[in-house]
Amino acid sequence: MRAAVSWAMPLLLIAEGLAAGDPFARERGQMVELIASRGVRDREVLRVMGATPRHLFVPAAIRALAYIDRPLPIGWDATISQPYIVALMTELLRPEKKCRVLEIGTGSGYQAAVLAQLSEKVYSMEIVPELAASARETLGRLGYANVTVRQGDGYKGWPEEAPFDRIILTAAPPEVPRTLIDQLSRGGRLVAPEGSGFEQELVLIEKRADGSLRRSSKAAVTFVPMRPGGK
Ligand code: SAH
């Protein structure tokens, strides 16, 4: 089973990509293999990571680096997260086809594109107007029609569309904002980096059917800080 995930699947993805004339197919297959070897098991997550053209979400000048397992700068002090971390957070979030998902920190739009293929609808908020505009353009051009990007402050969430079945933060607040927990459905899951230092804690918050919360710490991570509202 394990072997099937780490070898057969990337090979299949490489073959498909090469057949489709994608010059990055081989590198993307190797990326998926690395993510699987680091412990991400969810086959749907691995399939989607293998199907999403990460090189089209990074600035053209660093396109050749798109599939290394590192975060990359995308301007305005933002980074596109490391592939393994995107996969890990997606696996923890456990999106389902019927889910409405809120993302805070659109950045390049890459995480939103991954989530779009695993859920019904993604609402993504980005505080930097230029990043919101370029992510919206990229997602539209690549046909991710079930993502809506809004420029705004993630601390406020998206009250008009709340509640959400899943919420993911890709910028780190000192503490997960209460407003966002309030916008999570009962039975919902929220994944976020939390903390104010260079290193933060990746937390999963589950809201039970009775509204009570269960919190667990999953990993140490490094994300850009979530900017205080209005800045
Ligand atoms: N998910 C992104 C990575 C984003 S990096 C991707 O896949 O590329 C974190 C992003 O959060 C940055 O673009 C940053 O501008 C944004 N951000 C920071 N503070 C924010 C806030 N208060 N509200 C919304 N977005 C915020």
CSV table of C-alpha atoms and ligand atoms in Angstrom, one decimal:
chain,number,residue,atom,x,y,z
A,1,MET,CA,0.0,0.0,0.0
A,2,ARG,CA,2.7,2.4,1.1
A,3,ALA,CA,4.9,1.4,-1.9
A,4,ALA,CA,1.9,1.9,-4.2
A,5,VAL,CA,1.5,5.5,-3.0
A,6,SER,CA,5.2,6.4,-3.1
A,7,TRP,CA,6.1,4.9,-6.5
A,8,ALA,CA,3.2,3.8,-8.7
A,9,MET,CA,1.3,7.0,-8.3
A,10,PRO,CA,4.0,9.5,-9.2
A,11,LEU,CA,4.9,7.4,-12.2
A,12,LEU,CA,1.3,7.5,-13.4
A,13,LEU,CA,1.2,11.2,-12.9
A,14,ILE,CA,4.5,11.7,-14.7
A,15,ALA,CA,3.2,9.6,-17.6
A,16,GLU,CA,0.0,11.6,-17.8
A,17,GLY,CA,1.8,14.9,-17.6
A,18,LEU,CA,4.4,14.0,-20.2
A,19,ALA,CA,1.6,12.8,-22.5
A,20,ALA,CA,-0.1,16.1,-22.1
A,21,GLY,CA,3.1,18.0,-23.0
A,22,ASP,CA,3.7,19.4,-19.5
A,23,PRO,CA,7.5,20.0,-19.1
A,24,PHE,CA,7.2,20.0,-15.3
A,25,ALA,CA,5.4,16.7,-15.0
A,26,ARG,CA,8.5,14.8,-13.9
A,27,GLU,CA,9.4,17.3,-11.3
A,28,ARG,CA,5.9,17.4,-10.0
A,29,GLY,CA,5.8,13.6,-9.8
A,30,GLN,CA,9.0,13.7,-7.7
A,31,MET,CA,7.5,16.4,-5.5
A,32,VAL,CA,4.5,14.1,-4.8
A,33,GLU,CA,6.8,11.2,-4.1
A,34,LEU,CA,8.7,13.3,-1.5
A,35,ILE,CA,5.5,14.5,0.1
A,36,ALA,CA,4.3,10.8,0.4
A,37,SER,CA,7.6,9.7,1.8
A,38,ARG,CA,7.3,12.4,4.5
A,39,GLY,CA,4.1,10.9,5.7
A,40,VAL,CA,1.1,12.4,3.8
A,41,ARG,CA,-1.1,9.4,3.1
A,42,ASP,CA,-4.3,10.8,1.8
A,43,ARG,CA,-4.5,9.6,-1.8
A,44,GLU,CA,-6.8,12.4,-2.9
A,45,VAL,CA,-4.5,15.0,-1.5
A,46,LEU,CA,-1.5,13.4,-3.3
A,47,ARG,CA,-3.5,13.1,-6.6
A,48,VAL,CA,-4.4,16.8,-6.5
A,49,MET,CA,-0.9,17.9,-5.6
A,50,GLY,CA,0.2,15.9,-8.7
A,51,ALA,CA,-2.5,17.6,-10.8
A,52,THR,CA,-1.9,21.2,-9.9
A,53,PRO,CA,0.6,23.3,-12.0
A,54,ARG,CA,2.5,24.9,-9.1
A,55,HIS,CA,4.9,26.5,-11.6
A,56,LEU,CA,2.1,28.7,-12.9
A,57,PHE,CA,1.5,30.1,-9.4
A,58,VAL,CA,5.1,31.4,-8.9
A,59,PRO,CA,6.7,34.4,-10.5
A,60,ALA,CA,8.1,33.6,-14.0
A,61,ALA,CA,11.7,34.4,-12.9
A,62,ILE,CA,11.7,31.5,-10.4
A,63,ARG,CA,9.5,29.1,-12.3
A,64,ALA,CA,12.4,26.5,-12.5
A,65,LEU,CA,12.3,26.3,-8.6
A,66,ALA,CA,8.6,25.7,-8.4
A,67,TYR,CA,8.8,22.0,-7.4
A,68,ILE,CA,11.5,22.1,-4.8
A,69,ASP,CA,10.2,21.5,-1.3
A,70,ARG,CA,10.7,25.1,-0.1
A,71,PRO,CA,8.5,28.1,0.3
A,72,LEU,CA,9.2,30.7,-2.4
A,73,PRO,CA,8.9,34.5,-2.4
A,74,ILE,CA,6.0,35.9,-4.4
A,75,GLY,CA,6.4,39.6,-3.6
A,76,TRP,CA,4.8,41.9,-1.0
A,77,ASP,CA,6.6,39.9,1.9
A,78,ALA,CA,4.5,36.9,1.0
A,79,THR,CA,5.6,33.4,0.2
A,80,ILE,CA,3.9,30.4,-1.6
A,81,SER,CA,4.1,27.7,1.1
A,82,GLN,CA,6.3,24.7,0.8
A,83,PRO,CA,4.6,21.8,-1.0
A,84,TYR,CA,4.8,19.4,1.9
A,85,ILE,CA,3.2,21.9,4.2
A,86,VAL,CA,0.4,22.6,1.7
A,87,ALA,CA,-0.2,18.8,1.5
A,88,LEU,CA,0.0,18.4,5.3
A,89,MET,CA,-2.5,21.2,6.0
A,90,THR,CA,-4.9,20.0,3.4
A,91,GLU,CA,-4.8,16.5,4.8
A,92,LEU,CA,-5.5,17.8,8.3
A,93,LEU,CA,-8.3,20.0,7.0
A,94,ARG,CA,-9.9,17.0,5.4
A,95,PRO,CA,-12.0,18.8,2.8
A,96,GLU,CA,-15.0,16.9,1.4
A,97,LYS,CA,-16.8,17.4,-1.9
A,98,LYS,CA,-19.7,19.1,-0.2
A,99,CYS,CA,-17.6,21.5,1.9
A,100,ARG,CA,-17.5,25.3,1.8
A,101,VAL,CA,-14.0,26.4,2.7
A,102,LEU,CA,-12.6,29.7,3.9
A,103,GLU,CA,-8.9,30.5,3.3
A,104,ILE,CA,-7.2,33.4,4.9
A,105,GLY,CA,-4.1,34.5,3.0
A,106,THR,CA,-4.6,33.8,-0.7
A,107,GLY,CA,-1.1,34.7,-1.7
A,108,SER,CA,-0.4,33.1,-5.0
A,109,GLY,CA,-3.7,31.2,-5.1
A,110,TYR,CA,-2.0,27.8,-5.0
A,111,GLN,CA,-3.4,26.5,-1.8
A,112,ALA,CA,-6.9,27.7,-2.9
A,113,ALA,CA,-6.4,25.8,-6.2
A,114,VAL,CA,-5.6,22.6,-4.3
A,115,LEU,CA,-8.6,23.0,-2.1
A,116,ALA,CA,-10.9,23.9,-5.0
A,117,GLN,CA,-10.4,20.4,-6.4
A,118,LEU,CA,-11.4,18.8,-3.1
A,119,SER,CA,-14.4,20.8,-2.1
A,120,GLU,CA,-17.5,22.6,-3.4
A,121,LYS,CA,-16.5,26.2,-3.0
A,122,VAL,CA,-13.5,28.1,-1.7
A,123,TYR,CA,-13.7,31.7,-0.4
A,124,SER,CA,-10.2,33.1,-0.1
A,125,MET,CA,-9.2,36.4,1.5
A,126,GLU,CA,-6.0,38.4,0.9
A,127,ILE,CA,-5.0,41.6,2.5
A,128,VAL,CA,-2.6,42.8,-0.2
A,129,PRO,CA,-4.6,44.2,-3.2
A,130,GLU,CA,-2.0,43.3,-5.8
A,131,LEU,CA,-1.8,39.7,-4.6
A,132,ALA,CA,-5.6,39.4,-4.5
A,133,ALA,CA,-5.8,40.7,-8.1
A,134,SER,CA,-3.0,38.4,-9.4
A,135,ALA,CA,-4.3,35.3,-7.7
A,136,ARG,CA,-7.8,36.0,-9.0
A,137,GLU,CA,-6.4,36.3,-12.5
A,138,THR,CA,-4.3,33.1,-12.2
A,139,LEU,CA,-7.2,31.0,-10.8
A,140,GLY,CA,-9.6,32.3,-13.4
A,141,ARG,CA,-7.2,31.7,-16.3
A,142,LEU,CA,-6.5,28.1,-15.1
A,143,GLY,CA,-10.2,27.4,-14.8
A,144,TYR,CA,-10.6,27.1,-11.0
A,145,ALA,CA,-14.1,28.5,-11.2
A,146,ASN,CA,-15.2,27.6,-7.7
A,147,VAL,CA,-12.8,30.0,-6.0
A,148,THR,CA,-13.8,33.5,-5.0
A,149,VAL,CA,-11.0,35.8,-3.9
A,150,ARG,CA,-11.7,38.9,-1.9
A,151,GLN,CA,-9.3,41.6,-0.9
A,152,GLY,CA,-9.8,42.3,2.8
A,153,ASP,CA,-8.7,41.7,6.3
A,154,GLY,CA,-8.8,38.0,7.3
A,155,TYR,CA,-9.3,38.9,11.0
A,156,LYS,CA,-12.8,39.8,10.1
A,157,GLY,CA,-13.5,36.6,8.2
A,158,TRP,CA,-16.3,36.6,5.6
A,159,PRO,CA,-19.5,37.0,7.6
A,160,GLU,CA,-21.8,37.2,4.6
A,161,GLU,CA,-20.8,33.7,3.6
A,162,ALA,CA,-20.4,32.1,7.1
A,163,PRO,CA,-20.6,29.5,8.5
A,164,PHE,CA,-17.8,27.5,6.7
A,165,ASP,CA,-17.3,23.7,7.0
A,166,ARG,CA,-13.5,24.2,6.8
A,167,ILE,CA,-11.2,27.2,7.6
A,168,ILE,CA,-7.5,27.4,6.8
A,169,LEU,CA,-5.1,30.2,7.7
A,170,THR,CA,-1.9,30.5,5.7
A,171,ALA,CA,-0.6,33.5,7.6
A,172,ALA,CA,0.1,33.2,11.4
A,173,PRO,CA,-1.9,35.2,13.9
A,174,PRO,CA,-0.6,35.3,17.5
A,175,GLU,CA,-3.8,33.5,18.5
A,176,VAL,CA,-6.5,32.0,16.2
A,177,PRO,CA,-9.0,34.9,16.1
A,178,ARG,CA,-12.3,34.2,17.9
A,179,THR,CA,-14.2,35.7,14.9
A,180,LEU,CA,-12.9,32.9,12.7
A,181,ILE,CA,-13.8,30.2,15.2
A,182,ASP,CA,-17.3,31.7,15.3
A,183,GLN,CA,-17.5,31.4,11.5
A,184,LEU,CA,-16.8,27.7,11.6
A,185,SER,CA,-19.7,25.3,11.3
A,186,ARG,CA,-20.5,22.7,14.0
A,187,GLY,CA,-18.7,19.6,12.9
A,188,GLY,CA,-16.2,21.8,11.1
A,189,ARG,CA,-12.4,21.8,11.1
A,190,LEU,CA,-9.9,24.8,11.2
A,191,VAL,CA,-6.2,24.5,10.5
A,192,ALA,CA,-3.8,27.4,11.3
A,193,PRO,CA,-0.3,28.3,12.2
A,194,GLU,CA,-0.4,30.1,15.5
A,195,GLY,CA,2.1,32.1,17.4
A,196,SER,CA,4.1,35.3,17.2
A,197,GLY,CA,7.7,34.0,17.0
A,198,PHE,CA,9.7,32.8,13.9
A,199,GLU,CA,8.4,29.4,14.6
A,200,GLN,CA,4.7,28.7,15.2
A,201,GLU,CA,2.5,25.8,16.1
A,202,LEU,CA,0.3,24.2,13.5
A,203,VAL,CA,-3.0,23.7,15.3
A,204,LEU,CA,-6.2,21.9,14.4
A,205,ILE,CA,-9.4,23.1,16.0
A,206,GLU,CA,-12.5,20.9,15.6
A,207,LYS,CA,-15.9,22.2,16.5
A,208,ARG,CA,-18.1,19.4,17.8
A,209,ALA,CA,-21.8,19.1,17.1
A,210,ASP,CA,-22.6,20.7,20.5
A,211,GLY,CA,-20.4,23.7,19.6
A,212,SER,CA,-17.5,22.8,22.0
A,213,LEU,CA,-14.0,22.9,20.7
A,214,ARG,CA,-11.2,20.4,20.6
A,215,ARG,CA,-7.7,21.7,19.9
A,216,SER,CA,-4.6,19.7,19.0
A,217,SER,CA,-1.1,20.7,18.0
A,218,LYS,CA,0.3,19.0,14.9
A,219,ALA,CA,3.7,20.4,14.0
A,220,ALA,CA,6.2,23.3,14.2
A,221,VAL,CA,5.9,25.5,11.2
A,222,THR,CA,7.1,28.9,9.9
A,223,PHE,CA,4.6,31.2,8.2
A,224,VAL,CA,4.5,34.9,7.5
A,225,PRO,CA,2.7,36.8,10.3
A,226,MET,CA,-0.9,37.6,9.8
A,227,ARG,CA,-1.0,41.4,9.5
A,228,PRO,CA,-3.2,43.2,12.0
A,229,GLY,CA,-6.4,44.5,10.6
A,230,GLY,CA,-6.2,47.5,8.2
A,231,LYS,CA,-2.5,47.3,7.6
B,1,SAH,N1,-1.8,30.3,0.7
B,1,SAH,C1,-0.8,31.1,0.0
B,1,SAH,C2,0.4,31.5,0.8
B,1,SAH,C3,0.1,32.7,1.5
B,1,SAH,S1,1.4,33.5,2.3
B,1,SAH,C4,-0.4,30.4,-1.3
B,1,SAH,O1,-0.8,29.3,-1.5
B,1,SAH,O2,0.4,31.0,-2.1
B,1,SAH,C5,0.4,34.4,3.5
B,1,SAH,C6,-0.5,35.5,2.8
B,1,SAH,O3,-1.4,36.0,3.9
B,1,SAH,C7,0.2,36.6,2.2
B,1,SAH,O4,-0.2,36.8,0.9
B,1,SAH,C8,-0.2,37.8,3.1
B,1,SAH,O5,-0.3,39.0,2.3
B,1,SAH,C9,-1.6,37.3,3.6
B,1,SAH,N2,-2.1,38.0,4.8
B,1,SAH,C10,-1.4,38.5,5.8
B,1,SAH,N3,-2.2,39.0,6.7
B,1,SAH,C11,-3.4,38.9,6.3
B,1,SAH,C12,-4.7,39.3,6.8
B,1,SAH,N4,-4.8,40.0,7.9
B,1,SAH,N5,-5.8,39.0,6.0
B,1,SAH,C13,-5.7,38.4,4.8
B,1,SAH,N6,-4.5,38.0,4.3
B,1,SAH,C14,-3.4,38.3,5.0
